[in-house]
């Protein structure tokens, strides 16, 4: 499993400090939506979060680290929403979860501040989530963990490879969907689901 290292210089010890860090992440998200990653600075984060610039540097060395923390928060929210839907749903096999996963991703793109720009970090760095693995590999690894735990499938190298390919393919097609429509072209989103579900279902038959 990919081990993700925290971008924080130090972890907030008190609730007030933790809330201040969350305000910084919220400020980062708002600025990303307004001006993109190039418009993000630690000074703007401090101003928007209504904290001293020293408070930002107390926890983060630079804007990249703030974006990394926000990308990790996005990944955590993504995983929590998927886990909740998997626990509540009934699926014939694990490949049938593709529609739910894509639905959650699209909804986050539409409603979660900063997500449409940052998502899981590629706009800043393809290795933002972990220096030893690209961002899509980290996402695929999280999905593999949830699928193994929920459906009791064997955790094999073949499963890891299939999910890595599915995430890469889904990422490319969904980028296309959002280039055509800021809310995600429904036709392209549907085709992404059909493509990935068909590939994973074929993987199950061949396994």
mmCIF file of C-alpha atoms in Angstrom:
data_model
loop_
_atom_site.group_PDB
_atom_site.id
_atom_site.type_symbol
_atom_site.label_atom_id
_atom_site.label_comp_id
_atom_site.label_asym_id
_atom_site.label_seq_id
_atom_site.Cartn_x
_atom_site.Cartn_y
_atom_site.Cartn_z
ATOM 1 C CA UNK A 1 0.000 0.000 0.000
ATOM 2 C CA UNK A 2 1.228 3.493 -0.819
ATOM 3 C CA UNK A 3 2.077 5.339 2.372
ATOM 4 C CA UNK A 4 1.146 9.008 2.196
ATOM 5 C CA UNK A 5 3.263 11.415 4.192
ATOM 6 C CA UNK A 6 1.619 14.466 5.709
ATOM 7 C CA UNK A 7 2.585 17.839 4.201
ATOM 8 C CA UNK A 8 2.179 19.509 7.610
ATOM 9 C CA UNK A 9 5.298 20.829 9.305
ATOM 10 C CA UNK A 10 3.597 19.897 12.553
ATOM 11 C CA UNK A 11 0.198 18.533 13.451
ATOM 12 C CA UNK A 12 -2.171 20.934 15.226
ATOM 13 C CA UNK A 13 -2.312 19.945 18.887
ATOM 14 C CA UNK A 14 -5.444 21.886 19.824
ATOM 15 C CA UNK A 15 -8.886 22.095 18.263
ATOM 16 C CA UNK A 16 -8.459 25.810 17.627
ATOM 17 C CA UNK A 17 -5.264 25.123 15.662
ATOM 18 C CA UNK A 18 -6.954 22.316 13.734
ATOM 19 C CA UNK A 19 -9.828 24.636 12.817
ATOM 20 C CA UNK A 20 -7.326 27.264 11.669
ATOM 21 C CA UNK A 21 -5.661 24.721 9.379
ATOM 22 C CA UNK A 22 -9.060 23.786 7.913
ATOM 23 C CA UNK A 23 -9.753 27.484 7.253
ATOM 24 C CA UNK A 24 -6.480 27.658 5.358
ATOM 25 C CA UNK A 25 -7.508 24.669 3.238
ATOM 26 C CA UNK A 26 -10.932 26.218 2.605
ATOM 27 C CA UNK A 27 -9.208 29.459 1.578
ATOM 28 C CA UNK A 28 -6.911 27.515 -0.745
ATOM 29 C CA UNK A 29 -9.943 25.866 -2.380
ATOM 30 C CA UNK A 30 -11.701 29.198 -2.945
ATOM 31 C CA UNK A 31 -8.604 30.778 -4.499
ATOM 32 C CA UNK A 32 -8.114 27.777 -6.791
ATOM 33 C CA UNK A 33 -11.689 28.173 -8.050
ATOM 34 C CA UNK A 34 -11.162 31.888 -8.652
ATOM 35 C CA UNK A 35 -7.651 32.047 -10.120
ATOM 36 C CA UNK A 36 -6.261 28.536 -10.495
ATOM 37 C CA UNK A 37 -3.044 27.163 -9.079
ATOM 38 C CA UNK A 38 -0.930 29.945 -10.596
ATOM 39 C CA UNK A 39 -2.957 32.499 -8.652
ATOM 40 C CA UNK A 40 -2.428 30.704 -5.344
ATOM 41 C CA UNK A 41 0.025 32.234 -2.854
ATOM 42 C CA UNK A 42 0.580 31.781 0.855
ATOM 43 C CA UNK A 43 -0.150 35.493 1.340
ATOM 44 C CA UNK A 44 -3.556 35.145 -0.312
ATOM 45 C CA UNK A 45 -4.298 32.027 1.710
ATOM 46 C CA UNK A 46 -3.510 33.902 4.927
ATOM 47 C CA UNK A 47 -5.663 36.870 3.915
ATOM 48 C CA UNK A 48 -8.637 34.735 2.862
ATOM 49 C CA UNK A 49 -8.407 32.541 5.968
ATOM 50 C CA UNK A 50 -8.027 35.641 8.158
ATOM 51 C CA UNK A 51 -4.861 34.387 9.818
ATOM 52 C CA UNK A 52 -1.373 35.840 10.103
ATOM 53 C CA UNK A 53 1.066 34.750 7.405
ATOM 54 C CA UNK A 54 3.159 33.284 10.221
ATOM 55 C CA UNK A 55 0.289 30.925 11.014
ATOM 56 C CA UNK A 56 0.432 29.548 7.490
ATOM 57 C CA UNK A 57 4.183 28.951 7.720
ATOM 58 C CA UNK A 58 3.751 27.436 11.162
ATOM 59 C CA UNK A 59 2.029 24.492 9.479
ATOM 60 C CA UNK A 60 3.015 24.648 5.791
ATOM 61 C CA UNK A 61 6.366 25.427 4.140
ATOM 62 C CA UNK A 62 4.848 26.714 0.880
ATOM 63 C CA UNK A 63 1.711 26.826 -1.267
ATOM 64 C CA UNK A 64 2.440 23.370 -2.698
ATOM 65 C CA UNK A 65 2.136 21.871 0.779
ATOM 66 C CA UNK A 66 -1.235 23.586 1.296
ATOM 67 C CA UNK A 67 -2.447 22.218 -2.051
ATOM 68 C CA UNK A 68 -1.144 18.781 -1.051
ATOM 69 C CA UNK A 69 -3.130 18.886 2.200
ATOM 70 C CA UNK A 70 -6.234 19.915 0.261
ATOM 71 C CA UNK A 71 -5.729 17.099 -2.260
ATOM 72 C CA UNK A 72 -5.411 14.637 0.621
ATOM 73 C CA UNK A 73 -8.641 16.002 2.093
ATOM 74 C CA UNK A 74 -10.295 15.511 -1.307
ATOM 75 C CA UNK A 75 -9.066 11.923 -1.383
ATOM 76 C CA UNK A 76 -10.387 11.317 2.127
ATOM 77 C CA UNK A 77 -13.825 12.716 1.258
ATOM 78 C CA UNK A 78 -13.884 10.681 -1.966
ATOM 79 C CA UNK A 79 -13.069 7.501 -0.055
ATOM 80 C CA UNK A 80 -15.625 8.169 2.677
ATOM 81 C CA UNK A 81 -18.412 8.773 0.167
ATOM 82 C CA UNK A 82 -17.566 5.633 -1.770
ATOM 83 C CA UNK A 83 -17.383 3.531 1.393
ATOM 84 C CA UNK A 84 -20.810 4.780 2.507
ATOM 85 C CA UNK A 85 -22.370 3.928 -0.865
ATOM 86 C CA UNK A 86 -20.729 0.505 -0.994
ATOM 87 C CA UNK A 87 -21.994 -0.287 2.488
ATOM 88 C CA UNK A 88 -25.528 0.732 1.549
ATOM 89 C CA UNK A 89 -25.679 -0.779 -1.935
ATOM 90 C CA UNK A 90 -26.156 -4.217 -3.403
ATOM 91 C CA UNK A 91 -23.840 -5.094 -6.277
ATOM 92 C CA UNK A 92 -23.669 -8.306 -8.268
ATOM 93 C CA UNK A 93 -19.877 -8.019 -8.323
ATOM 94 C CA UNK A 94 -17.273 -5.367 -7.608
ATOM 95 C CA UNK A 95 -17.103 -4.124 -11.206
ATOM 96 C CA UNK A 96 -20.689 -2.877 -10.795
ATOM 97 C CA UNK A 97 -19.407 -0.162 -8.426
ATOM 98 C CA UNK A 98 -18.013 1.824 -11.373
ATOM 99 C CA UNK A 99 -21.191 3.871 -11.816
ATOM 100 C CA UNK A 100 -21.272 4.868 -8.142
ATOM 101 C CA UNK A 101 -17.592 5.843 -8.120
ATOM 102 C CA UNK A 102 -17.956 7.978 -11.244
ATOM 103 C CA UNK A 103 -21.154 9.548 -9.890
ATOM 104 C CA UNK A 104 -19.359 10.566 -6.682
ATOM 105 C CA UNK A 105 -16.390 11.957 -8.621
ATOM 106 C CA UNK A 106 -18.647 14.019 -10.896
ATOM 107 C CA UNK A 107 -20.673 15.328 -7.936
ATOM 108 C CA UNK A 108 -17.489 16.385 -6.129
ATOM 109 C CA UNK A 109 -16.317 18.117 -9.298
ATOM 110 C CA UNK A 110 -19.570 20.097 -9.341
ATOM 111 C CA UNK A 111 -19.952 20.902 -5.643
ATOM 112 C CA UNK A 112 -16.705 20.626 -3.640
ATOM 113 C CA UNK A 113 -14.779 23.927 -3.614
ATOM 114 C CA UNK A 114 -11.424 23.692 -5.355
ATOM 115 C CA UNK A 115 -11.991 20.141 -6.601
ATOM 116 C CA UNK A 116 -12.603 21.017 -10.245
ATOM 117 C CA UNK A 117 -9.157 22.643 -10.380
ATOM 118 C CA UNK A 118 -7.075 20.512 -8.020
ATOM 119 C CA UNK A 119 -8.918 17.187 -7.886
ATOM 120 C CA UNK A 120 -6.221 14.852 -6.489
ATOM 121 C CA UNK A 121 -3.334 17.186 -7.236
ATOM 122 C CA UNK A 122 -2.194 16.893 -10.862
ATOM 123 C CA UNK A 123 -2.478 20.637 -11.486
ATOM 124 C CA UNK A 124 0.288 21.150 -8.931
ATOM 125 C CA UNK A 125 2.349 17.957 -9.296
ATOM 126 C CA UNK A 126 1.605 14.462 -10.619
ATOM 127 C CA UNK A 127 3.307 13.163 -7.470
ATOM 128 C CA UNK A 128 1.543 15.532 -5.085
ATOM 129 C CA UNK A 129 -0.109 12.848 -2.949
ATOM 130 C CA UNK A 130 3.064 10.792 -2.615
ATOM 131 C CA UNK A 131 6.575 11.414 -3.901
ATOM 132 C CA UNK A 132 7.014 7.732 -4.756
ATOM 133 C CA UNK A 133 3.768 7.228 -6.718
ATOM 134 C CA UNK A 134 1.715 9.276 -9.125
ATOM 135 C CA UNK A 135 -1.624 10.608 -7.937
ATOM 136 C CA UNK A 136 -3.713 8.177 -9.990
ATOM 137 C CA UNK A 137 -1.766 5.262 -8.515
ATOM 138 C CA UNK A 138 -2.634 6.470 -5.003
ATOM 139 C CA UNK A 139 -6.323 6.739 -5.942
ATOM 140 C CA UNK A 140 -6.271 3.258 -7.504
ATOM 141 C CA UNK A 141 -4.627 1.875 -4.367
ATOM 142 C CA UNK A 142 -7.386 3.316 -2.156
ATOM 143 C CA UNK A 143 -10.069 1.863 -4.415
ATOM 144 C CA UNK A 144 -8.357 -1.528 -4.314
ATOM 145 C CA UNK A 145 -8.350 -1.508 -0.514
ATOM 146 C CA UNK A 146 -12.082 -0.724 -0.391
ATOM 147 C CA UNK A 147 -12.975 -3.358 -2.978
ATOM 148 C CA UNK A 148 -10.948 -6.069 -1.237
ATOM 149 C CA UNK A 149 -12.499 -5.201 2.133
ATOM 150 C CA UNK A 150 -16.087 -4.847 0.884
ATOM 151 C CA UNK A 151 -16.308 -7.743 -1.565
ATOM 152 C CA UNK A 152 -13.725 -10.125 -0.142
ATOM 153 C CA UNK A 153 -11.969 -10.533 -3.487
ATOM 154 C CA UNK A 154 -8.385 -11.775 -3.575
ATOM 155 C CA UNK A 155 -5.830 -8.985 -3.395
ATOM 156 C CA UNK A 156 -3.667 -9.948 -6.368
ATOM 157 C CA UNK A 157 -1.207 -8.105 -8.626
ATOM 158 C CA UNK A 158 -3.746 -8.596 -11.417
ATOM 159 C CA UNK A 159 -6.411 -6.724 -9.446
ATOM 160 C CA UNK A 160 -3.995 -3.874 -8.734
ATOM 161 C CA UNK A 161 -3.066 -3.637 -12.424
ATOM 162 C CA UNK A 162 -6.704 -3.700 -13.546
ATOM 163 C CA UNK A 163 -7.651 -0.890 -11.166
ATOM 164 C CA UNK A 164 -4.595 1.164 -12.131
ATOM 165 C CA UNK A 165 -5.608 0.917 -15.805
ATOM 166 C CA UNK A 166 -9.256 1.679 -14.991
ATOM 167 C CA UNK A 167 -8.334 4.818 -13.031
ATOM 168 C CA UNK A 168 -6.016 6.071 -15.784
ATOM 169 C CA UNK A 169 -8.660 5.468 -18.447
ATOM 170 C CA UNK A 170 -11.412 7.024 -16.350
ATOM 171 C CA UNK A 171 -9.275 10.062 -15.574
ATOM 172 C CA UNK A 172 -8.594 10.691 -19.265
ATOM 173 C CA UNK A 173 -12.199 10.291 -20.403
ATOM 174 C CA UNK A 174 -13.640 12.347 -17.530
ATOM 175 C CA UNK A 175 -11.169 15.147 -18.271
ATOM 176 C CA UNK A 176 -12.616 15.130 -21.771
ATOM 177 C CA UNK A 177 -16.153 15.303 -20.313
ATOM 178 C CA UNK A 178 -15.308 18.371 -18.228
ATOM 179 C CA UNK A 179 -13.474 20.117 -21.064
ATOM 180 C CA UNK A 180 -16.693 19.963 -23.075
ATOM 181 C CA UNK A 181 -19.007 20.960 -20.233
ATOM 182 C CA UNK A 182 -18.092 22.546 -16.861
ATOM 183 C CA UNK A 183 -20.600 20.188 -15.215
ATOM 184 C CA UNK A 184 -19.395 17.150 -17.157
ATOM 185 C CA UNK A 185 -20.876 16.217 -20.539
ATOM 186 C CA UNK A 186 -23.475 13.533 -19.602
ATOM 187 C CA UNK A 187 -22.837 11.564 -22.795
ATOM 188 C CA UNK A 188 -19.081 11.369 -22.176
ATOM 189 C CA UNK A 189 -19.608 10.545 -18.484
ATOM 190 C CA UNK A 190 -21.924 7.686 -19.500
ATOM 191 C CA UNK A 191 -19.353 6.446 -22.013
ATOM 192 C CA UNK A 192 -16.657 6.538 -19.332
ATOM 193 C CA UNK A 193 -18.796 4.284 -17.154
ATOM 194 C CA UNK A 194 -19.518 1.911 -20.043
ATOM 195 C CA UNK A 195 -15.863 1.720 -21.006
ATOM 196 C CA UNK A 196 -14.515 1.064 -17.507
ATOM 197 C CA UNK A 197 -17.292 -1.291 -16.432
ATOM 198 C CA UNK A 198 -16.814 -3.361 -19.581
ATOM 199 C CA UNK A 199 -13.078 -3.571 -19.034
ATOM 200 C CA UNK A 200 -13.374 -4.580 -15.359
ATOM 201 C CA UNK A 201 -16.175 -7.065 -16.027
ATOM 202 C CA UNK A 202 -13.925 -8.660 -18.670
ATOM 203 C CA UNK A 203 -11.109 -8.810 -16.143
ATOM 204 C CA UNK A 204 -13.370 -10.740 -13.741
ATOM 205 C CA UNK A 205 -14.317 -13.245 -16.441
ATOM 206 C CA UNK A 206 -10.671 -13.806 -17.345
ATOM 207 C CA UNK A 207 -9.431 -14.063 -13.731
#
